[in-house]
Amino acid sequence: MTTERKMEFFGGGWRQVDSEEKEKSPVIDAHSHIFRRFATGSGAASAALTLKLWQYHLRDFTDFWRKEDGARVKEPLLDFPSDDINAMPDLNFRFGRYGQAELTVDGVDYVMQFYPPALENLEATPERMIAEMEVAGVDRGILQSDHVYGANINEYYAEAMRRYPDRFIALAQIRETEGHEAEELARLEHAVTELGCKGLYFSVELFALRGYVDRIDDAKFEPLWQLVRRLGIPIFWYIDARKQDRVAGFKERVGELSRWADAHDDIPSVITHGLVPAAIIHEIGIPDEVVALLKRPHMNAEILMQAKWPEYPYGDGQEMLKWLIDEVGVEKLMWGSDMPYSGGFWCTYKQSVDYIRLHCDFLTTAEKNLILGGNAARMFDISG
C-alpha cells in the first residue's frame, strides 16, 4: 500500500511531513492567548467584569449537563431576550475546573464545557503555551487581549515577553468605550513604549456595557486613532457584537469599520476571528462588503477556517480560502489558531496549522509561508 503523503515515525507515533525540503520560514500564530485563571489577578471589580463578559460571550451555547446526575440538556440556558448585557439573568455564573463553568437555573445547577478539559485550573501560562507551540511547530504567538481574559493583562504580557522575547507579540488592551479619554490613551502609550506591546486589540463587545451607543467611527475616538498613528502600531479588530441578531449586528460593525477606514486608511489593520463569526458564516458566507473592506491597502484578515468546519482538513474551508485569495490576494491573510480555546472543540494545535502546511494544494510554498507567518512578520518587522 502506498500513499502520496510522506510519513515519518518520530518515536511517539507517526506524523505527516512535507514531501520536499522547503526554505525555513517563521510560523507566527496571529491569534493566541496566555492568561491567569479567569477572574483572578486584577481585583474584585475586574473579576466581576470577567464573569459578566463570559456569561454574555457564551450566550450561544446550547450544550450543558445537570450537575446532579449528568443528564444532558440541549437548550440555550445562557441566552436572554435582549441585547442589554445589564438585563442578563442572575444565574450565579461561575468558573470551575477542567475547562468548565457552572450556572444555576431555577435552583438547578448545570455544568458547561467552554474550554479544553486540559485547562485544569482555567489558566494558560506562557510556559504551557510555549510547550504547545513546540509540538505544533509554531515559532511565535500574537497575543490577542480580549477582556474575558482579564483586566490589566498588558503587564502580564510584558512579563511573558521579557522572559521569552522571541515567542510572544503582545497586543495592548484598553477599555474601548473610554478609548478617547486621557487615562486610556496613557494606558495605551505606556503599554507600547514601556511594556513592549506591538499593536492594539480593539473589541466592540465592550460596547455592550453602554448599550451599543458607541460606534467604531465615532468622532470622539479620534484622539485614539491619532495616538495609534503616532505610535506606528496596527489595530486588530474584533467586530462581532454578539447581539441577538448576529447578522445585522455584524454587518453594522462592518459598515462602521469601512467608514473608519475612509479616514484612517493608512493605519494597518487586521480583522480577527476569521472575518465572519462562526455562528453566521454558513448563513451569509463572506459578504461583498467584507471583501471590499479587505481590498483597502492596509486592511488584512486573520483566517480561522478550523473554527468554521467540523472535519479536518476542512475541505470546504480550503475552498473558501482559495476563493478569498483570488478576491483579495494572499498578502492580506494571516493564519490564526485561537489556542488554547481551539484545542477543546476544533482540533489539535498541530492540525490547525497543518491543514495549510500539509494540505491546501492550490497554494505554492511561498504562499503558504506568507499566510503562516510571512505576512505577520512583515507587519511587525520580524526577520528570521
CSV table of C-alpha atoms in Angstrom, one decimal:
chain,number,residue,atom,x,y,z
A,1,MET,CA,0.0,0.0,0.0
A,2,THR,CA,1.4,3.4,-0.9
A,3,THR,CA,0.4,7.0,-0.1
A,4,GLU,CA,1.0,10.3,-1.8
A,5,ARG,CA,1.8,11.9,1.6
A,6,LYS,CA,5.2,11.4,3.2
A,7,MET,CA,5.2,9.9,6.7
A,8,GLU,CA,7.8,9.6,9.4
A,9,PHE,CA,8.0,7.8,12.7
A,10,PHE,CA,9.3,10.1,15.4
A,11,GLY,CA,9.3,7.8,18.4
A,12,GLY,CA,5.9,8.9,19.8
A,13,GLY,CA,4.0,7.9,16.7
A,14,TRP,CA,3.6,8.6,13.0
A,15,ARG,CA,3.2,12.1,11.5
A,16,GLN,CA,2.7,13.5,8.1
A,17,VAL,CA,5.6,15.7,6.8
A,18,ASP,CA,6.2,17.9,3.8
A,19,SER,CA,7.2,15.9,0.8
A,20,GLU,CA,10.1,18.2,-0.1
A,21,GLU,CA,12.7,20.3,1.6
A,22,LYS,CA,11.5,23.9,1.9
A,23,GLU,CA,13.1,27.1,2.9
A,24,LYS,CA,12.7,27.8,6.6
A,25,SER,CA,10.0,30.4,7.3
A,26,PRO,CA,8.8,31.5,10.7
A,27,VAL,CA,5.4,30.3,11.7
A,28,ILE,CA,3.5,33.1,13.5
A,29,ASP,CA,0.1,32.4,15.1
A,30,ALA,CA,-2.0,35.6,14.7
A,31,HIS,CA,-4.4,34.6,17.4
A,32,SER,CA,-3.1,33.0,20.6
A,33,HIS,CA,-3.6,33.6,24.3
A,34,ILE,CA,-1.9,33.4,27.7
A,35,PHE,CA,-3.8,34.2,30.8
A,36,ARG,CA,-4.1,33.8,34.6
A,37,ARG,CA,-7.0,31.8,35.9
A,38,PHE,CA,-10.1,33.6,34.8
A,39,ALA,CA,-11.4,36.3,37.2
A,40,THR,CA,-8.2,36.5,39.2
A,41,GLY,CA,-5.2,38.7,39.4
A,42,SER,CA,-6.8,42.2,38.9
A,43,GLY,CA,-9.0,42.8,41.8
A,44,ALA,CA,-12.7,42.3,42.6
A,45,ALA,CA,-14.0,44.7,40.0
A,46,SER,CA,-12.1,43.0,37.3
A,47,ALA,CA,-13.3,39.6,38.4
A,48,ALA,CA,-16.9,40.7,38.3
A,49,LEU,CA,-16.4,42.2,34.8
A,50,THR,CA,-14.8,39.0,33.6
A,51,LEU,CA,-17.7,36.8,34.9
A,52,LYS,CA,-20.2,39.2,33.3
A,53,LEU,CA,-18.5,39.3,29.9
A,54,TRP,CA,-18.0,35.5,29.8
A,55,GLN,CA,-21.7,34.9,30.6
A,56,TYR,CA,-22.6,37.3,27.7
A,57,HIS,CA,-19.8,35.9,25.5
A,58,LEU,CA,-21.3,32.3,25.8
A,59,ARG,CA,-24.9,33.2,25.2
A,60,ASP,CA,-24.9,31.0,22.0
A,61,PHE,CA,-24.0,27.8,23.9
A,62,THR,CA,-26.7,25.0,23.8
A,63,ASP,CA,-24.8,22.1,25.4
A,64,PHE,CA,-25.0,21.6,29.2
A,65,TRP,CA,-25.5,18.8,31.7
A,66,ARG,CA,-27.1,18.7,35.1
A,67,LYS,CA,-24.5,18.6,37.8
A,68,GLU,CA,-26.6,16.3,40.0
A,69,ASP,CA,-27.0,13.4,37.6
A,70,GLY,CA,-25.0,14.3,34.4
A,71,ALA,CA,-28.2,14.3,32.3
A,72,ARG,CA,-27.5,16.2,29.0
A,73,VAL,CA,-29.5,19.3,28.3
A,74,LYS,CA,-29.5,21.0,24.9
A,75,GLU,CA,-31.0,24.4,25.5
A,76,PRO,CA,-29.7,27.9,25.3
A,77,LEU,CA,-29.6,28.3,29.1
A,78,LEU,CA,-27.4,31.4,28.9
A,79,ASP,CA,-29.4,33.3,26.3
A,80,PHE,CA,-31.9,36.0,27.1
A,81,PRO,CA,-34.3,38.1,25.0
A,82,SER,CA,-32.3,41.4,25.0
A,83,ASP,CA,-29.1,42.9,23.7
A,84,ASP,CA,-28.7,44.7,27.1
A,85,ILE,CA,-25.9,43.0,29.0
A,86,ASN,CA,-27.2,44.5,32.2
A,87,ALA,CA,-30.5,42.6,31.6
A,88,MET,CA,-28.8,39.2,31.8
A,89,PRO,CA,-30.5,37.0,34.4
A,90,ASP,CA,-28.6,36.3,37.6
A,91,LEU,CA,-27.6,32.6,37.1
A,92,ASN,CA,-24.7,32.6,39.6
A,93,PHE,CA,-22.4,32.0,36.6
A,94,ARG,CA,-19.1,30.8,38.0
A,95,PHE,CA,-15.9,29.1,36.9
A,96,GLY,CA,-15.0,25.5,37.8
A,97,ARG,CA,-12.0,23.4,36.8
A,98,TYR,CA,-11.1,21.3,33.8
A,99,GLY,CA,-12.3,23.9,31.4
A,100,GLN,CA,-15.8,24.1,32.9
A,101,ALA,CA,-18.2,26.7,34.1
A,102,GLU,CA,-21.3,26.3,36.2
A,103,LEU,CA,-24.6,28.1,36.4
A,104,THR,CA,-27.9,27.8,38.3
A,105,VAL,CA,-31.3,28.0,36.6
A,106,ASP,CA,-34.5,27.7,38.7
A,107,GLY,CA,-32.5,26.2,41.5
A,108,VAL,CA,-30.9,23.5,39.3
A,109,ASP,CA,-27.1,23.5,38.9
A,110,TYR,CA,-25.7,23.0,35.4
A,111,VAL,CA,-22.2,22.5,34.0
A,112,MET,CA,-20.8,23.5,30.6
A,113,GLN,CA,-17.5,22.8,28.9
A,114,PHE,CA,-16.4,26.1,27.5
A,115,TYR,CA,-12.6,25.4,27.4
A,116,PRO,CA,-10.4,22.3,26.9
A,117,PRO,CA,-10.5,19.9,29.8
A,118,ALA,CA,-6.7,20.0,29.9
A,119,LEU,CA,-7.0,23.5,31.4
A,120,GLU,CA,-7.4,22.1,34.9
A,121,ASN,CA,-7.2,25.4,36.6
A,122,LEU,CA,-8.5,27.6,33.7
A,123,GLU,CA,-5.2,29.2,33.2
A,124,ALA,CA,-2.7,29.2,30.3
A,125,THR,CA,0.7,30.1,31.4
A,126,PRO,CA,3.4,31.3,29.0
A,127,GLU,CA,5.3,28.0,29.6
A,128,ARG,CA,2.3,25.9,28.8
A,129,MET,CA,1.7,27.7,25.6
A,130,ILE,CA,5.3,27.5,24.5
A,131,ALA,CA,5.1,23.8,25.0
A,132,GLU,CA,2.0,23.7,22.8
A,133,MET,CA,3.9,25.8,20.2
A,134,GLU,CA,6.8,23.4,20.2
A,135,VAL,CA,4.6,20.4,19.4
A,136,ALA,CA,2.7,22.3,16.7
A,137,GLY,CA,5.9,23.8,15.1
A,138,VAL,CA,4.8,27.4,15.8
A,139,ASP,CA,7.6,30.0,16.4
A,140,ARG,CA,5.7,33.0,17.8
A,141,GLY,CA,2.2,33.8,19.0
A,142,ILE,CA,0.4,37.1,18.7
A,143,LEU,CA,-1.4,37.6,22.0
A,144,GLN,CA,-4.9,39.0,21.5
A,145,SER,CA,-6.1,40.7,24.6
A,146,ASP,CA,-9.9,40.4,24.9
A,147,HIS,CA,-11.4,41.5,28.2
A,148,VAL,CA,-12.7,38.0,29.0
A,149,TYR,CA,-9.0,37.1,29.8
A,150,GLY,CA,-8.8,39.7,32.5
A,151,ALA,CA,-8.1,43.4,33.0
A,152,ASN,CA,-4.5,44.8,33.4
A,153,ILE,CA,-3.4,42.0,31.0
A,154,ASN,CA,-0.8,44.3,29.5
A,155,GLU,CA,1.5,43.8,32.5
A,156,TYR,CA,1.1,40.0,32.3
A,157,TYR,CA,2.0,40.1,28.6
A,158,ALA,CA,5.0,42.3,29.3
A,159,GLU,CA,6.4,39.9,31.8
A,160,ALA,CA,6.0,37.0,29.3
A,161,MET,CA,7.8,39.0,26.6
A,162,ARG,CA,10.6,39.8,29.0
A,163,ARG,CA,11.2,36.2,29.8
A,164,TYR,CA,10.5,34.9,26.3
A,165,PRO,CA,11.3,37.7,23.9
A,166,ASP,CA,11.2,35.6,20.7
A,167,ARG,CA,8.0,33.7,21.4
A,168,PHE,CA,5.3,36.3,22.0
A,169,ILE,CA,4.0,39.5,20.3
A,170,ALA,CA,1.5,41.3,22.6
A,171,LEU,CA,-1.4,43.4,21.6
A,172,ALA,CA,-2.3,46.1,24.1
A,173,GLN,CA,-5.6,46.2,25.9
A,174,ILE,CA,-7.6,49.3,26.6
A,175,ARG,CA,-11.1,49.9,27.8
A,176,GLU,CA,-12.6,50.6,24.4
A,177,THR,CA,-15.6,52.6,25.4
A,178,GLU,CA,-13.3,55.1,27.1
A,179,GLY,CA,-10.6,54.8,24.5
A,180,HIS,CA,-10.6,58.5,23.8
A,181,GLU,CA,-10.1,59.6,27.4
A,182,ALA,CA,-6.8,60.6,28.9
A,183,GLU,CA,-6.4,57.6,31.2
A,184,GLU,CA,-6.9,55.1,28.4
A,185,LEU,CA,-4.7,57.0,26.0
A,186,ALA,CA,-1.9,57.0,28.6
A,187,ARG,CA,-2.5,53.3,29.2
A,188,LEU,CA,-2.0,52.5,25.5
A,189,GLU,CA,1.1,54.7,25.2
A,190,HIS,CA,2.6,53.0,28.4
A,191,ALA,CA,1.8,49.6,27.0
A,192,VAL,CA,3.6,50.3,23.8
A,193,THR,CA,6.5,52.5,24.8
A,194,GLU,CA,7.3,51.0,28.2
A,195,LEU,CA,5.8,47.4,28.2
A,196,GLY,CA,6.7,46.5,24.7
A,197,CYS,CA,3.2,45.8,23.2
A,198,LYS,CA,3.3,45.9,19.4
A,199,GLY,CA,-0.3,46.7,18.5
A,200,LEU,CA,-3.8,47.5,19.8
A,201,TYR,CA,-6.6,45.0,20.2
A,202,PHE,CA,-10.0,46.7,19.8
A,203,SER,CA,-13.1,44.8,20.6
A,204,VAL,CA,-16.6,46.0,20.0
A,205,GLU,CA,-18.0,43.6,22.6
A,206,LEU,CA,-17.3,46.0,25.4
A,207,PHE,CA,-19.7,48.4,23.6
A,208,ALA,CA,-22.4,46.2,25.2
A,209,LEU,CA,-21.7,47.8,28.6
A,210,ARG,CA,-23.1,51.1,27.3
A,211,GLY,CA,-26.0,49.6,25.3
A,212,TYR,CA,-24.2,49.8,22.0
A,213,VAL,CA,-24.4,53.6,21.7
A,214,ASP,CA,-20.7,53.7,20.7
A,215,ARG,CA,-19.5,53.2,17.2
A,216,ILE,CA,-16.1,52.4,15.7
A,217,ASP,CA,-16.4,55.5,13.6
A,218,ASP,CA,-17.4,57.8,16.4
A,219,ALA,CA,-15.7,61.2,16.1
A,220,LYS,CA,-14.9,61.0,19.9
A,221,PHE,CA,-12.3,58.3,19.2
A,222,GLU,CA,-10.2,60.5,17.0
A,223,PRO,CA,-7.6,61.1,19.8
A,224,LEU,CA,-7.1,57.3,20.0
A,225,TRP,CA,-6.5,56.9,16.3
A,226,GLN,CA,-4.1,59.8,16.3
A,227,LEU,CA,-2.1,58.1,19.0
A,228,VAL,CA,-2.1,54.8,17.1
A,229,ARG,CA,-0.7,56.7,14.1
A,230,ARG,CA,2.0,58.3,16.2
A,231,LEU,CA,3.0,55.0,17.8
A,232,GLY,CA,3.1,53.3,14.4
A,233,ILE,CA,1.2,50.2,15.5
A,234,PRO,CA,-1.5,48.1,13.8
A,235,ILE,CA,-5.0,47.6,15.2
A,236,PHE,CA,-6.5,44.1,15.5
A,237,TRP,CA,-10.3,44.4,15.3
A,238,TYR,CA,-12.9,42.1,16.9
A,239,ILE,CA,-16.2,43.2,15.3
A,240,ASP,CA,-18.7,40.6,16.5
A,241,ALA,CA,-21.1,42.3,18.9
A,242,ARG,CA,-22.9,39.1,19.8
A,243,LYS,CA,-26.3,40.7,19.6
A,244,GLN,CA,-29.4,38.6,19.3
A,245,ASP,CA,-29.5,39.4,15.6
A,246,ARG,CA,-25.9,38.4,14.9
A,247,VAL,CA,-26.1,39.1,11.1
A,248,ALA,CA,-27.4,42.6,11.4
A,249,GLY,CA,-25.0,43.4,14.3
A,250,PHE,CA,-22.0,42.1,12.3
A,251,LYS,CA,-23.0,44.0,9.2
A,252,GLU,CA,-23.5,47.2,11.2
A,253,ARG,CA,-19.9,46.9,12.5
A,254,VAL,CA,-18.5,46.2,9.0
A,255,GLY,CA,-20.1,49.4,7.9
A,256,GLU,CA,-18.6,51.3,10.8
A,257,LEU,CA,-15.2,49.9,10.1
A,258,SER,CA,-15.5,50.8,6.4
A,259,ARG,CA,-16.4,54.4,7.3
A,260,TRP,CA,-13.5,54.4,9.8
A,261,ALA,CA,-11.1,53.3,7.1
A,262,ASP,CA,-12.3,56.1,4.8
A,263,ALA,CA,-10.5,58.5,7.2
A,264,HIS,CA,-7.8,56.1,8.5
A,265,ASP,CA,-6.8,54.0,5.5
A,266,ASP,CA,-3.1,54.5,6.4
A,267,ILE,CA,-3.4,52.6,9.7
A,268,PRO,CA,-2.5,48.8,9.3
A,269,SER,CA,-5.4,46.7,10.5
A,270,VAL,CA,-6.4,43.1,10.9
A,271,ILE,CA,-10.0,41.8,11.1
A,272,THR,CA,-9.7,38.9,13.6
A,273,HIS,CA,-11.5,35.6,14.3
A,274,GLY,CA,-11.7,34.5,10.6
A,275,LEU,CA,-13.5,37.6,9.3
A,276,VAL,CA,-17.1,36.4,9.8
A,277,PRO,CA,-18.4,34.9,13.1
A,278,ALA,CA,-18.6,31.1,13.1
A,279,ALA,CA,-22.2,31.3,14.2
A,280,ILE,CA,-23.3,33.0,11.0
A,281,ILE,CA,-20.7,32.2,8.3
A,282,HIS,CA,-22.7,29.3,6.9
A,283,GLU,CA,-25.7,31.6,6.6
A,284,ILE,CA,-24.0,34.6,4.9
A,285,GLY,CA,-20.6,33.4,3.7
A,286,ILE,CA,-18.1,36.3,3.4
A,287,PRO,CA,-20.3,39.3,2.3
A,288,ASP,CA,-19.2,41.6,-0.5
A,289,GLU,CA,-18.9,44.4,2.0
A,290,VAL,CA,-16.2,42.5,3.8
A,291,VAL,CA,-14.3,41.7,0.6
A,292,ALA,CA,-14.5,45.3,-0.4
A,293,LEU,CA,-13.1,46.3,3.0
A,294,LEU,CA,-10.2,43.8,2.6
A,295,LYS,CA,-9.3,45.3,-0.7
A,296,ARG,CA,-8.2,48.5,1.0
A,297,PRO,CA,-4.4,48.8,1.0
A,298,HIS,CA,-3.8,48.4,4.8
A,299,MET,CA,-6.7,46.1,5.7
A,300,ASN,CA,-5.9,42.5,6.4
A,301,ALA,CA,-7.6,39.4,7.9
A,302,GLU,CA,-6.9,36.5,10.3
A,303,ILE,CA,-8.1,33.3,8.8
A,304,LEU,CA,-9.6,30.7,11.2
A,305,MET,CA,-11.2,28.0,9.0
A,306,GLN,CA,-10.8,25.3,11.7
A,307,ALA,CA,-13.5,27.2,13.7
A,308,LYS,CA,-16.0,27.1,10.8
A,309,TRP,CA,-16.0,23.5,9.7
A,310,PRO,CA,-16.0,20.3,11.9
A,311,GLU,CA,-13.8,17.9,10.0
A,312,TYR,CA,-10.0,18.2,9.4
A,313,PRO,CA,-8.6,19.2,6.9
A,314,TYR,CA,-11.6,21.4,6.2
A,315,GLY,CA,-12.2,20.9,2.5
A,316,ASP,CA,-14.9,23.5,2.3
A,317,GLY,CA,-12.8,25.9,4.3
A,318,GLN,CA,-9.9,25.3,1.9
A,319,GLU,CA,-12.3,26.2,-1.0
A,320,MET,CA,-13.3,29.4,0.8
A,321,LEU,CA,-9.7,30.2,1.4
A,322,LYS,CA,-8.9,29.7,-2.3
A,323,TRP,CA,-11.8,32.0,-3.3
A,324,LEU,CA,-10.7,34.6,-0.8
A,325,ILE,CA,-7.2,34.6,-2.1
A,326,ASP,CA,-8.5,35.0,-5.6
A,327,GLU,CA,-10.5,38.0,-4.4
A,328,VAL,CA,-8.0,39.9,-2.2
A,329,GLY,CA,-4.6,38.3,-2.6
A,330,VAL,CA,-2.5,36.1,-0.4
A,331,GLU,CA,-0.6,39.0,1.1
A,332,LYS,CA,-3.7,40.0,3.1
A,333,LEU,CA,-4.1,36.9,5.1
A,334,MET,CA,-2.6,35.7,8.4
A,335,TRP,CA,-3.2,32.2,9.9
A,336,GLY,CA,-4.6,32.1,13.5
A,337,SER,CA,-5.5,29.3,15.9
A,338,ASP,CA,-7.3,30.8,18.9
A,339,MET,CA,-5.2,28.5,21.2
A,340,PRO,CA,-5.8,27.2,23.8
A,341,TYR,CA,-9.6,27.5,23.2
A,342,SER,CA,-9.4,25.7,19.8
A,343,GLY,CA,-7.9,22.6,21.4
A,344,GLY,CA,-11.1,21.8,23.2
A,345,PHE,CA,-13.6,21.8,20.3
A,346,TRP,CA,-12.0,22.1,16.9
A,347,CYS,CA,-8.7,20.2,16.5
A,348,THR,CA,-5.2,19.9,17.9
A,349,TYR,CA,-2.9,22.9,17.6
A,350,LYS,CA,-0.8,20.9,15.1
A,351,GLN,CA,-3.8,20.2,12.9
A,352,SER,CA,-4.8,23.9,13.0
A,353,VAL,CA,-1.6,24.8,11.2
A,354,ASP,CA,-1.2,21.5,9.2
A,355,TYR,CA,-4.3,22.0,7.2
A,356,ILE,CA,-2.4,24.8,5.5
A,357,ARG,CA,1.1,23.5,5.9
A,358,LEU,CA,0.4,20.0,4.6
A,359,HIS,CA,-2.8,20.5,2.6
A,360,CYS,CA,-4.2,23.5,0.6
A,361,ASP,CA,-2.5,22.1,-2.5
A,362,PHE,CA,-3.6,25.1,-4.5
A,363,LEU,CA,-1.1,27.2,-2.6
A,364,THR,CA,2.6,27.4,-3.5
A,365,THR,CA,5.2,27.0,-0.8
A,366,ALA,CA,5.8,30.8,-0.9
A,367,GLU,CA,2.1,31.5,-0.5
A,368,LYS,CA,1.9,29.1,2.4
A,369,ASN,CA,4.9,30.8,4.1
A,370,LEU,CA,3.2,34.2,3.7
A,371,ILE,CA,-0.1,33.0,5.3
A,372,LEU,CA,1.6,31.0,8.1
A,373,GLY,CA,3.9,33.8,9.2
A,374,GLY,CA,5.4,35.9,6.5
A,375,ASN,CA,2.6,38.5,6.4
A,376,ALA,CA,2.6,38.8,10.2
A,377,ALA,CA,6.4,39.1,10.2
A,378,ARG,CA,6.2,41.9,7.7
A,379,MET,CA,3.6,43.8,9.7
A,380,PHE,CA,5.7,43.5,12.9
A,381,ASP,CA,9.1,43.9,11.2
A,382,ILE,CA,10.4,40.5,12.2
A,383,SER,CA,13.2,38.9,10.3
A,384,GLY,CA,14.3,35.3,10.5
